[in-house]
Short mmCIF file of C-alpha atoms in Angstrom, two decimals:
data_model
loop_
_atom_site.label_atom_id
_atom_site.label_comp_id
_atom_site.label_asym_id
_atom_site.label_seq_id
_atom_site.Cartn_x
_atom_site.Cartn_y
_atom_site.Cartn_z
CA UNK A 1 58.75 74.09 -59.42
CA UNK A 2 57.04 73.79 -56.04
CA UNK A 3 53.98 71.56 -55.55
CA UNK A 4 51.92 71.51 -52.37
CA UNK A 5 48.93 69.58 -51.03
CA UNK A 6 46.18 71.38 -49.14
CA UNK A 7 44.27 69.88 -46.23
CA UNK A 8 40.77 68.88 -47.29
CA UNK A 9 38.04 70.99 -45.70
CA UNK A 10 34.93 68.99 -46.62
CA UNK A 11 33.36 67.14 -43.71
CA UNK A 12 34.30 63.47 -43.61
CA UNK A 13 37.00 63.75 -46.29
CA UNK A 14 40.10 61.98 -44.97
CA UNK A 15 42.15 61.65 -48.17
CA UNK A 16 45.21 63.72 -49.06
CA UNK A 17 46.55 64.52 -52.53
CA UNK A 18 50.25 63.89 -51.80
CA UNK A 19 51.61 61.10 -49.61
CA UNK A 20 55.18 60.68 -48.34
CA UNK A 21 55.85 57.96 -50.92
CA UNK A 22 54.43 59.95 -53.86
CA UNK A 23 56.39 62.99 -52.65
CA UNK A 24 59.62 61.05 -53.19
CA UNK A 25 58.69 60.49 -56.85
CA UNK A 26 57.81 64.16 -57.31
CA UNK A 27 61.19 65.12 -55.91
CA UNK A 28 62.89 62.88 -58.48
CA UNK A 29 61.17 64.98 -61.16
CA UNK A 30 62.98 68.02 -59.77
CA UNK A 31 60.07 69.47 -57.79
CA UNK A 32 60.04 70.73 -54.22
CA UNK A 33 57.11 69.30 -52.26
CA UNK A 34 55.04 71.09 -49.62
CA UNK A 35 52.06 70.01 -47.52
CA UNK A 36 49.71 71.85 -45.18
CA UNK A 37 50.07 70.88 -41.53
CA UNK A 38 47.68 68.08 -40.62
CA UNK A 39 46.75 67.36 -44.25
CA UNK A 40 47.59 63.66 -43.99
CA UNK A 41 46.32 62.91 -40.49
CA UNK A 42 43.01 61.44 -41.71
CA UNK A 43 44.91 59.02 -43.93
CA UNK A 44 47.40 58.07 -41.21
CA UNK A 45 50.33 60.26 -42.38
CA UNK A 46 51.75 62.53 -39.69
CA UNK A 47 53.61 65.77 -40.34
CA UNK A 48 56.79 64.03 -39.18
CA UNK A 49 56.27 61.36 -41.87
CA UNK A 50 56.30 64.13 -44.46
CA UNK A 51 59.33 65.85 -42.92
CA UNK A 52 61.22 62.54 -42.96
CA UNK A 53 60.42 62.30 -46.67
CA UNK A 54 61.93 65.73 -47.30
CA UNK A 55 58.59 67.57 -47.54
CA UNK A 56 58.19 71.11 -46.20
CA UNK A 57 55.20 71.45 -43.84
CA UNK A 58 53.37 74.81 -43.97
CA UNK A 59 51.14 75.94 -41.11
CA UNK A 60 48.11 77.26 -43.01
CA UNK A 61 46.39 76.95 -46.37
CA UNK A 62 47.22 80.59 -47.20
CA UNK A 63 50.93 80.10 -46.48
CA UNK A 64 51.09 76.97 -48.58
CA UNK A 65 49.21 78.51 -51.52
CA UNK A 66 51.59 81.48 -51.57
CA UNK A 67 54.66 79.24 -51.39
CA UNK A 68 53.93 76.87 -54.29
CA UNK A 69 53.39 76.94 -58.05
CA UNK A 70 51.09 73.88 -58.15
CA UNK A 71 48.29 73.29 -55.63
CA UNK A 72 47.06 69.70 -55.31
CA UNK A 73 43.74 68.70 -53.76
CA UNK A 74 41.29 65.81 -53.74
CA UNK A 75 37.90 67.53 -53.69
CA UNK A 76 37.03 70.51 -55.93
CA UNK A 77 38.36 73.79 -54.51
CA UNK A 78 36.14 76.10 -52.50
CA UNK A 79 35.68 79.69 -53.63
CA UNK A 80 38.00 80.83 -50.82
CA UNK A 81 40.74 78.36 -51.85
CA UNK A 82 40.52 79.48 -55.47
CA UNK A 83 40.49 83.17 -54.54
CA UNK A 84 43.72 82.62 -52.60
CA UNK A 85 45.56 81.54 -55.77
CA UNK A 86 47.43 83.88 -58.11
CA UNK A 87 47.63 84.16 -61.86
CA UNK A 88 49.87 81.52 -63.41
CA UNK A 89 49.43 78.96 -60.64
CA UNK A 90 48.19 75.46 -61.43
CA UNK A 91 45.46 73.62 -59.55
CA UNK A 92 45.19 69.80 -59.72
CA UNK A 93 42.10 68.20 -58.17
CA UNK A 94 38.79 66.62 -58.92
CA UNK A 95 36.84 69.45 -60.51
CA UNK A 96 33.66 68.08 -62.22
CA UNK A 97 33.58 70.97 -64.71
CA UNK A 98 30.22 69.97 -66.18
CA UNK A 99 28.60 70.66 -62.81
CA UNK A 100 30.79 73.57 -61.67
CA UNK A 101 30.54 76.17 -64.40
CA UNK A 102 30.80 79.07 -61.96
CA UNK A 103 33.97 77.55 -60.47
CA UNK A 104 35.48 77.27 -63.95
CA UNK A 105 34.70 80.91 -64.68
CA UNK A 106 36.30 81.94 -61.40
CA UNK A 107 39.45 79.96 -62.25
CA UNK A 108 39.54 81.54 -65.72
CA UNK A 109 39.18 85.05 -64.31
CA UNK A 110 41.98 84.38 -61.81
CA UNK A 111 44.26 83.12 -64.59
CA UNK A 112 44.62 79.76 -62.86
CA UNK A 113 45.33 76.64 -64.89
CA UNK A 114 42.87 74.05 -63.59
CA UNK A 115 43.58 70.36 -64.17
CA UNK A 116 40.58 68.11 -63.46
CA UNK A 117 41.68 64.61 -62.48
CA UNK A 118 38.15 63.42 -63.24
CA UNK A 119 38.64 64.49 -66.87
CA UNK A 120 41.72 62.37 -67.61
CA UNK A 121 40.79 60.62 -70.87
CA UNK A 122 40.22 56.90 -70.58
CA UNK A 123 42.82 55.75 -73.06
CA UNK A 124 45.55 53.16 -72.56
CA UNK A 125 48.38 55.66 -72.11
CA UNK A 126 46.49 57.53 -69.39
CA UNK A 127 45.42 54.55 -67.27
CA UNK A 128 48.09 55.28 -64.66
CA UNK A 129 46.61 58.78 -64.21
CA UNK A 130 42.95 57.73 -64.18
CA UNK A 131 41.91 58.88 -60.71
CA UNK A 132 38.23 58.09 -61.34
CA UNK A 133 39.13 54.43 -61.92
CA UNK A 134 41.39 54.37 -58.86
CA UNK A 135 38.64 55.67 -56.61
CA UNK A 136 35.95 53.54 -58.27
CA UNK A 137 38.07 50.44 -57.68
CA UNK A 138 38.22 51.23 -53.97
CA UNK A 139 34.51 52.07 -53.83
CA UNK A 140 33.61 48.76 -55.49
CA UNK A 141 35.72 46.80 -53.02
CA UNK A 142 34.45 48.74 -50.02
CA UNK A 143 30.81 48.35 -51.11
CA UNK A 144 31.09 44.58 -50.70
CA UNK A 145 32.75 44.98 -47.30
CA UNK A 146 29.91 47.28 -46.18
CA UNK A 147 27.35 44.80 -47.51
CA UNK A 148 29.02 41.91 -45.68
CA UNK A 149 29.12 43.96 -42.50
CA UNK A 150 25.37 44.57 -42.68
CA UNK A 151 24.36 41.14 -43.99
CA UNK A 152 23.32 38.67 -41.31
CA UNK A 153 24.92 35.56 -42.84
CA UNK A 154 28.13 34.27 -44.38
CA UNK A 155 28.84 35.15 -47.99
CA UNK A 156 30.35 31.73 -48.62
CA UNK A 157 28.32 28.53 -48.39
CA UNK A 158 29.20 26.18 -45.56
CA UNK A 159 28.24 22.71 -44.39
CA UNK A 160 28.75 22.44 -40.63
CA UNK A 161 27.73 20.05 -37.88
CA UNK A 162 25.13 22.61 -36.85
CA UNK A 163 23.58 22.80 -40.31
CA UNK A 164 24.03 23.95 -43.89
CA UNK A 165 24.53 27.62 -44.85
CA UNK A 166 23.78 28.49 -48.49
CA UNK A 167 26.04 31.00 -50.27
CA UNK A 168 24.78 34.56 -50.48
CA UNK A 169 23.42 35.62 -53.85
CA UNK A 170 24.88 38.95 -54.95
CA UNK A 171 23.71 41.00 -57.94
CA UNK A 172 26.02 43.73 -59.27
CA UNK A 173 24.33 46.21 -61.59
CA UNK A 174 26.89 47.83 -63.85
CA UNK A 175 30.24 46.30 -64.80
CA UNK A 176 32.50 49.32 -64.96
CA UNK A 177 35.57 49.63 -62.78
CA UNK A 178 33.55 49.74 -59.54
CA UNK A 179 31.29 46.90 -60.66
CA UNK A 180 34.18 44.62 -61.61
CA UNK A 181 35.87 45.36 -58.27
CA UNK A 182 32.63 44.43 -56.49
CA UNK A 183 32.35 41.22 -58.51
CA UNK A 184 35.92 40.21 -57.72
CA UNK A 185 35.53 40.90 -54.01
CA UNK A 186 32.16 39.15 -53.67
CA UNK A 187 33.42 36.13 -55.61
CA UNK A 188 36.53 35.87 -53.44
CA UNK A 189 34.29 35.88 -50.36
CA UNK A 190 32.49 32.84 -51.73
CA UNK A 191 29.21 34.46 -52.82
CA UNK A 192 27.20 33.36 -55.82
CA UNK A 193 27.55 36.45 -58.00
CA UNK A 194 25.37 37.69 -60.85
CA UNK A 195 26.11 40.82 -62.86
CA UNK A 196 24.26 42.94 -65.38
CA UNK A 197 25.45 45.59 -67.81
CA UNK A 198 23.89 47.14 -70.89
CA UNK A 199 27.14 46.48 -72.77
CA UNK A 200 27.22 42.83 -73.86
CA UNK A 201 30.92 43.13 -74.68
CA UNK A 202 31.75 43.01 -70.94
CA UNK A 203 30.06 39.62 -70.50
CA UNK A 204 33.35 37.81 -71.05
CA UNK A 205 35.07 39.92 -68.38
CA UNK A 206 32.27 39.17 -65.92
CA UNK A 207 32.33 35.43 -66.57
CA UNK A 208 36.13 35.31 -66.37
CA UNK A 209 35.83 36.62 -62.79
CA UNK A 210 33.53 33.79 -61.77
CA UNK A 211 30.21 35.64 -61.99
CA UNK A 212 27.20 34.89 -64.16
CA UNK A 213 26.23 37.50 -66.74
CA UNK A 214 22.52 38.32 -66.73
CA UNK A 215 21.32 38.35 -70.34
CA UNK A 216 18.22 40.14 -71.54
CA UNK A 217 16.13 38.69 -74.34
CA UNK A 218 16.14 42.06 -76.06
CA UNK A 219 17.69 43.10 -79.35
CA UNK A 220 19.29 46.29 -78.02
CA UNK A 221 21.63 44.37 -75.72
CA UNK A 222 23.21 42.70 -78.74
CA UNK A 223 24.31 46.11 -80.01
CA UNK A 224 27.31 48.16 -78.94
CA UNK A 225 26.38 49.80 -75.64
CA UNK A 226 29.72 51.55 -75.02
CA UNK A 227 30.11 55.27 -75.43
CA UNK A 228 33.45 56.94 -75.96
CA UNK A 229 35.10 57.01 -72.56
CA UNK A 230 34.08 53.50 -71.49
CA UNK A 231 30.68 54.37 -70.01
CA UNK A 232 27.39 52.76 -70.92
CA UNK A 233 25.17 54.68 -73.32
CA UNK A 234 21.68 55.75 -72.17
CA UNK A 235 19.12 53.06 -73.01
CA UNK A 236 15.87 53.34 -74.91
CA UNK A 237 12.56 53.29 -72.97
CA UNK A 238 11.79 49.81 -74.35
CA UNK A 239 15.13 48.47 -73.18
CA UNK A 240 14.66 50.08 -69.78
CA UNK A 241 11.32 48.31 -69.35
CA UNK A 242 12.86 44.96 -70.29
CA UNK A 243 15.68 45.67 -67.84
CA UNK A 244 13.31 46.49 -64.97
CA UNK A 245 11.26 43.39 -65.75
CA UNK A 246 14.38 41.24 -65.41
CA UNK A 247 15.33 42.93 -62.13
CA UNK A 248 11.83 42.26 -60.76
CA UNK A 249 12.37 38.56 -61.51
CA UNK A 250 15.73 38.58 -59.72
CA UNK A 251 14.78 40.73 -56.70
CA UNK A 252 13.18 37.96 -54.55
CA UNK A 253 16.23 35.71 -55.06
CA UNK A 254 19.00 38.21 -54.24
CA UNK A 255 20.52 38.70 -50.79
CA UNK A 256 22.76 41.63 -51.76
CA UNK A 257 22.37 44.15 -54.57
CA UNK A 258 25.19 46.55 -55.46
CA UNK A 259 24.34 49.28 -57.98
CA UNK A 260 27.12 51.17 -59.75
CA UNK A 261 25.39 52.78 -62.76
CA UNK A 262 26.57 56.38 -62.96
CA UNK A 263 28.02 58.59 -65.68
CA UNK A 264 29.92 61.69 -64.47
CA UNK A 265 27.92 64.86 -64.97
CA UNK A 266 24.55 63.10 -65.16
CA UNK A 267 21.91 62.13 -62.66
CA UNK A 268 21.93 58.47 -61.70
CA UNK A 269 19.27 56.36 -63.47
CA UNK A 270 16.71 54.67 -61.18
CA UNK A 271 17.20 50.95 -61.76
CA UNK A 272 15.99 49.44 -58.47
CA UNK A 273 12.46 50.62 -57.79
CA UNK A 274 10.44 50.62 -54.58
CA UNK A 275 8.48 47.49 -55.57
CA UNK A 276 11.77 45.62 -56.13
CA UNK A 277 12.88 46.54 -52.62
CA UNK A 278 9.54 45.31 -51.29
CA UNK A 279 10.04 42.01 -53.14
CA UNK A 280 13.39 41.34 -51.44
CA UNK A 281 13.78 39.19 -48.35
CA UNK A 282 14.09 40.80 -44.90
CA UNK A 283 17.74 41.26 -43.99
CA UNK A 284 18.81 41.77 -47.60
CA UNK A 285 21.22 44.60 -48.34
CA UNK A 286 21.36 47.22 -51.11
CA UNK A 287 24.55 49.26 -51.53
CA UNK A 288 24.04 52.22 -53.87
CA UNK A 289 27.30 53.61 -55.23
CA UNK A 290 25.41 56.26 -57.20
CA UNK A 291 23.87 57.86 -54.10
CA UNK A 292 25.74 61.13 -54.62
CA UNK A 293 23.74 61.73 -57.83
CA UNK A 294 20.33 60.62 -56.60
CA UNK A 295 20.98 56.89 -56.45
CA UNK A 296 20.10 53.89 -58.60
CA UNK A 297 17.68 52.71 -55.90
CA UNK A 298 14.47 54.67 -55.57
CA UNK A 299 14.64 54.65 -51.76
CA UNK A 300 18.32 55.62 -51.40
CA UNK A 301 19.15 58.58 -49.16
CA UNK A 302 22.60 60.10 -49.66
CA UNK A 303 25.05 59.55 -46.79
CA UNK A 304 22.54 57.48 -44.84
CA UNK A 305 21.87 53.88 -43.92
CA UNK A 306 18.14 53.21 -43.81
CA UNK A 307 15.97 50.17 -43.29
CA UNK A 308 12.86 49.74 -45.44
CA UNK A 309 9.47 48.73 -44.06
CA UNK A 310 10.13 45.10 -45.01
CA UNK A 311 13.57 44.99 -43.36
CA UNK A 312 15.85 45.64 -46.35
CA UNK A 313 18.99 47.64 -45.49
CA UNK A 314 19.79 50.40 -48.00
CA UNK A 315 23.25 52.00 -47.80
CA UNK A 316 23.76 55.31 -49.57
CA UNK A 317 27.18 56.40 -48.35
CA UNK A 318 29.04 58.76 -50.68
CA UNK A 319 32.48 58.45 -49.08
CA UNK A 320 33.46 54.85 -49.79
CA UNK A 321 36.93 55.85 -51.02
CA UNK A 322 37.47 58.10 -48.00
CA UNK A 323 36.57 55.18 -45.71
CA UNK A 324 39.81 53.59 -46.95
CA UNK A 325 41.71 56.87 -46.83
CA UNK A 326 45.25 55.47 -46.58
CA UNK A 327 44.87 53.24 -49.63
CA UNK A 328 42.87 55.85 -51.54
CA UNK A 329 45.45 58.56 -50.84
CA UNK A 330 48.29 56.35 -52.04
CA UNK A 331 46.50 55.59 -55.32
CA UNK A 332 45.40 59.18 -55.86
CA UNK A 333 48.89 60.43 -55.01
CA UNK A 334 50.29 58.05 -57.63
CA UNK A 335 47.78 59.33 -60.20
CA UNK A 336 48.95 62.89 -59.57
CA UNK A 337 52.65 62.09 -59.68
CA UNK A 338 52.17 60.23 -62.99
CA UNK A 339 50.37 63.30 -64.35
CA UNK A 340 53.22 65.48 -63.10
CA UNK A 341 55.62 63.18 -64.95
CA UNK A 342 53.85 64.10 -68.19
CA UNK A 343 53.91 67.78 -67.19
CA UNK A 344 57.67 67.53 -66.49
CA UNK A 345 59.02 65.65 -69.53
CA UNK A 346 62.66 66.66 -68.93
CA UNK A 347 62.53 65.80 -65.20
CA UNK A 348 64.13 69.14 -64.44
CA UNK A 349 61.40 70.55 -62.22
CA UNK A 350 60.07 72.77 -65.03
CA UNK A 351 56.43 72.29 -66.04
CA UNK A 352 55.66 72.19 -69.76
CA UNK A 353 51.87 72.43 -70.09
CA UNK A 354 51.70 71.01 -73.60
CA UNK A 355 48.15 71.46 -74.87
CA UNK A 356 48.97 69.31 -77.91
CA UNK A 357 49.29 66.30 -75.61
CA UNK A 358 45.99 64.38 -75.62
CA UNK A 359 46.07 63.58 -71.91
CA UNK A 360 47.09 67.05 -70.71
CA UNK A 361 44.62 68.72 -73.06
CA UNK A 362 41.80 66.41 -72.02
CA UNK A 363 42.27 67.06 -68.30
CA UNK A 364 42.81 70.83 -68.53
CA UNK A 365 39.58 72.79 -68.02
CA UNK A 366 41.00 76.34 -67.78
CA UNK A 367 44.30 77.65 -69.13
CA UNK A 368 45.73 81.07 -69.98
CA UNK A 369 42.52 82.95 -69.07
CA UNK A 370 40.40 80.62 -71.22
CA UNK A 371 37.92 77.87 -70.48
CA UNK A 372 39.16 74.79 -72.38
CA UNK A 373 36.29 72.54 -71.37
CA UNK A 374 34.90 70.43 -72.99
CA UNK A 375 37.98 68.75 -74.48
CA UNK A 376 38.05 66.96 -77.84
CA UNK A 377 36.59 63.48 -77.70
CA UNK A 378 39.08 60.60 -77.35
CA UNK A 379 39.99 59.05 -80.65
CA UNK A 380 39.30 55.51 -79.47
CA UNK A 381 36.73 53.92 -77.21
CA UNK A 382 37.89 52.62 -73.84
CA UNK A 383 36.38 49.19 -74.50
CA UNK A 384 36.38 47.77 -77.99
CA UNK A 385 32.92 46.66 -79.03
CA UNK A 386 32.60 42.93 -79.48
CA UNK A 387 29.71 40.75 -80.35
CA UNK A 388 28.60 38.61 -77.43
CA UNK A 389 29.49 34.98 -77.82
CA UNK A 390 26.54 32.78 -78.54
CA UNK A 391 25.91 30.22 -75.87
CA UNK A 392 26.38 26.64 -76.96
CA UNK A 393 23.19 24.78 -77.54
CA UNK A 394 22.43 22.12 -74.96
CA UNK A 395 22.32 18.68 -76.66
CA UNK A 396 19.81 16.00 -75.82
CA UNK A 397 21.21 12.57 -74.83
CA UNK A 398 20.30 11.20 -78.29
CA UNK A 399 22.01 14.12 -80.05
CA UNK A 400 25.09 13.79 -77.86
CA UNK A 401 25.28 10.05 -78.54
CA UNK A 402 25.00 10.62 -82.30
CA UNK A 403 27.67 13.34 -82.16
CA UNK A 404 30.03 11.08 -80.19
CA UNK A 405 29.51 8.28 -82.70
CA UNK A 406 30.25 10.58 -85.61
CA UNK A 407 33.40 11.84 -83.90
CA UNK A 408 34.57 8.28 -83.15
CA UNK A 409 33.95 7.26 -86.76
CA UNK A 410 35.91 10.22 -88.11
CA UNK A 411 38.83 9.61 -85.71
CA UNK A 412 38.91 5.87 -86.58
CA UNK A 413 38.95 6.68 -90.27
CA UNK A 414 41.81 9.11 -89.76
CA UNK A 415 43.80 6.54 -87.74
CA UNK A 416 43.38 3.86 -90.44
CA UNK A 417 44.52 6.34 -93.06
CA UNK A 418 47.63 7.24 -91.06
CA UNK A 419 48.45 3.56 -90.39
CA UNK A 420 48.10 2.82 -94.10
CA UNK A 421 50.41 5.65 -95.06
CA UNK A 422 52.90 4.57 -92.38
CA UNK A 423 52.86 0.97 -93.62
CA UNK A 424 53.50 2.04 -97.20
CA UNK A 425 56.41 4.23 -96.10
CA UNK A 426 57.93 1.37 -94.06
CA UNK A 427 57.60 -0.93 -97.07
CA UNK A 428 59.32 1.56 -99.36
CA UNK A 429 62.13 2.12 -96.86
CA UNK A 430 62.52 -1.65 -96.40
CA UNK A 431 63.08 -2.13 -100.13
CA UNK A 432 66.28 -0.08 -100.04
CA UNK A 433 67.47 -0.17 -96.40
CA UNK A 434 69.56 -2.98 -94.87
CA UNK A 435 67.97 -5.37 -92.33
CA UNK A 436 70.07 -4.02 -89.40
CA UNK A 437 68.75 -0.48 -90.01
CA UNK A 438 65.15 -1.66 -90.29
CA UNK A 439 65.22 -3.44 -86.92
CA UNK A 440 66.36 -0.27 -85.14
CA UNK A 441 63.99 1.92 -87.14
CA UNK A 442 60.97 -0.23 -86.24
CA UNK A 443 61.95 -0.04 -82.54
CA UNK A 444 62.09 3.76 -82.82
CA UNK A 445 58.69 3.99 -84.52
CA UNK A 446 57.03 1.70 -81.95
CA UNK A 447 58.58 3.72 -79.10
CA UNK A 448 57.21 6.94 -80.57
CA UNK A 449 53.72 5.46 -81.02
CA UNK A 450 53.48 3.87 -77.58
CA UNK A 451 55.02 6.92 -75.88
CA UNK A 452 52.43 9.17 -77.51
CA UNK A 453 49.55 6.95 -76.40
CA UNK A 454 50.83 6.58 -72.84
CA UNK A 455 51.91 10.10 -71.90
CA UNK A 456 51.03 12.67 -74.54
CA UNK A 457 47.28 12.38 -74.00
CA UNK A 458 47.42 13.01 -70.24
CA UNK A 459 44.74 15.65 -69.45
CA UNK A 460 46.27 19.08 -68.91
CA UNK A 461 44.09 19.59 -65.86
CA UNK A 462 46.36 17.03 -64.19
CA UNK A 463 49.51 17.79 -66.13
CA UNK A 464 50.84 21.00 -67.68
CA UNK A 465 51.19 20.99 -71.50
CA UNK A 466 54.96 21.49 -71.31
CA UNK A 467 55.40 18.56 -68.91
CA UNK A 468 53.10 16.38 -71.03
CA UNK A 469 55.29 16.91 -74.11
CA UNK A 470 58.64 16.46 -72.34
CA UNK A 471 57.36 13.32 -70.62
CA UNK A 472 56.24 11.95 -73.99
CA UNK A 473 59.79 12.36 -75.26
CA UNK A 474 61.14 10.73 -72.10
CA UNK A 475 58.78 7.78 -72.54
CA UNK A 476 60.11 7.29 -76.06
CA UNK A 477 63.63 7.12 -74.64
CA UNK A 478 62.60 4.63 -71.94
CA UNK A 479 60.83 2.29 -74.36
CA UNK A 480 63.74 2.38 -76.78
CA UNK A 481 66.21 1.68 -73.96
CA UNK A 482 64.12 -1.24 -72.64
CA UNK A 483 64.23 -2.91 -76.04
CA UNK A 484 68.00 -2.47 -76.24
CA UNK A 485 68.95 -3.38 -72.66
CA UNK A 486 69.03 -7.10 -73.46
CA UNK A 487 71.81 -6.60 -75.96
CA UNK A 488 74.98 -8.68 -75.58
CA UNK A 489 77.18 -5.58 -75.64
CA UNK A 490 78.02 -4.24 -72.17
CA UNK A 491 78.32 -0.71 -73.58
CA UNK A 492 74.73 -0.84 -74.90
CA UNK A 493 73.49 -2.18 -71.56
CA UNK A 494 75.17 0.67 -69.62
CA UNK A 495 73.87 3.34 -72.00
CA UNK A 496 70.37 1.84 -71.92
CA UNK A 497 70.37 1.72 -68.12
CA UNK A 498 71.48 5.36 -67.89
CA UNK A 499 68.79 6.36 -70.39
CA UNK A 500 66.09 4.62 -68.34
CA UNK A 501 67.34 6.23 -65.09
CA UNK A 502 67.51 9.79 -66.43
CA UNK A 503 64.25 9.60 -68.37
CA UNK A 504 62.50 8.09 -65.33
CA UNK A 505 63.75 10.91 -63.11
CA UNK A 506 62.43 13.40 -65.69
CA UNK A 507 58.97 11.81 -65.83
CA UNK A 508 58.48 11.44 -62.06
CA UNK A 509 60.00 14.86 -61.44
CA UNK A 510 57.62 16.32 -64.01
CA UNK A 511 54.61 14.97 -62.18
CA UNK A 512 55.93 16.30 -58.86
CA UNK A 513 56.51 19.77 -60.34
CA UNK A 514 53.02 19.74 -61.84
CA UNK A 515 51.54 18.75 -58.49
CA UNK A 516 53.27 21.67 -56.78
CA UNK A 517 52.11 24.08 -59.49
CA UNK A 518 48.50 22.95 -59.15
CA UNK A 519 48.71 23.25 -55.37
CA UNK A 520 49.41 26.96 -55.79
CA UNK A 521 45.90 27.45 -57.21
CA UNK A 522 44.04 25.28 -54.71
CA UNK A 523 42.13 26.90 -51.87
CA UNK A 524 43.36 25.83 -48.45
#
């Protein structure tokens, strides 16, 4: 089959659906790859780059559409692009069928099979085809870069000869793919990051990335907030009020706010109101990733950067992924070629549009002169619901002292019990074993005990668990050899000396290896 990528016609759209590298993978599936002239220029791919990759370059959109069986795009097709297609052809692009009913009907009437990359089900097997996640990941990263570009200070805290610079405080609202990407980027830049989500099960993910999860003292947040598909469920009016109250408390403290709350096919909920903007400090920045659907901030204007009356910068760009067109095109091209892999199971260049396949069925919105949207719901949720972990209660000094005393008492009791059992066992062995055996056996037991106390209990923050255990064994060998090295036999002296040398090399080498391993995780 022949697959071709059209040049995007929407203003400001620089992405392309097929890149030279993804074209190579499509060719391995047995497909011939075409591209419209100039389609990759916005993403930095020249027509010669495509020709060098074995791709045929067509001069116009009409020529390309007539030449191929599968048309690939980024943005939803225009009426003219769809009208240029013939019955039996396949279109792969973002489609947003819930908002483009007329476009679906046009595709059905034309007999075009429309595959919506935004409808790929969010299940484990389909992660490599999840174009929404790919683009959201880029948007989350880019949102922090835009915020840093507009923020008048460092993100990281610094102490310099000229004075102290506190770290920027960043609040990320929504911990989906875009939100987690924003958290990771802001944390890596040294900011003090806070994050909120209505789903308490993502708290562990947020905290594992170095951010602080913002808890609400509200019963609804302890329930499962995840809908099928991995998006947050709409909240009750009471929860919304508690949420806004918490945001009003945080607004004066935050330097940067990044909002990511958006469910495809729905208007964006207003989470950052005008009074919250007015409560923020001059020079603060709000980046609204939901601007395309009205915005999470009440003052957001789509595709614009505005400054509020009190000096807060509000960014409502809707093309964050396109602002990193080369990277976005590569990821989107990979999403498409993975989907084509499922459509070409025999890798013979023949498409098998299997509607019994969950992923293919979920993404197909029109097929065989029928509208197949909406698809069946995924059988499993994208994020398994978990109860949030209860925070450990802070102990008073008196309570901590009492707890330490109780722990010490229990450990002492256990040690006495073990020593008693060990003594009884030694006594029983001594009743039947010869004196020569007992002297060596006692040396071995003492070596084990002392070796454990010396090395085994080294904190793993300074020593890896594997090295701690191997060094404990080496210390047993050293102590045993030291007690035998004074023997009158020259053979025992040589063996003891070799044992001390090799075990010593192992211990010191272990510490050196550990030091190098820890250095890998230290910031320069």
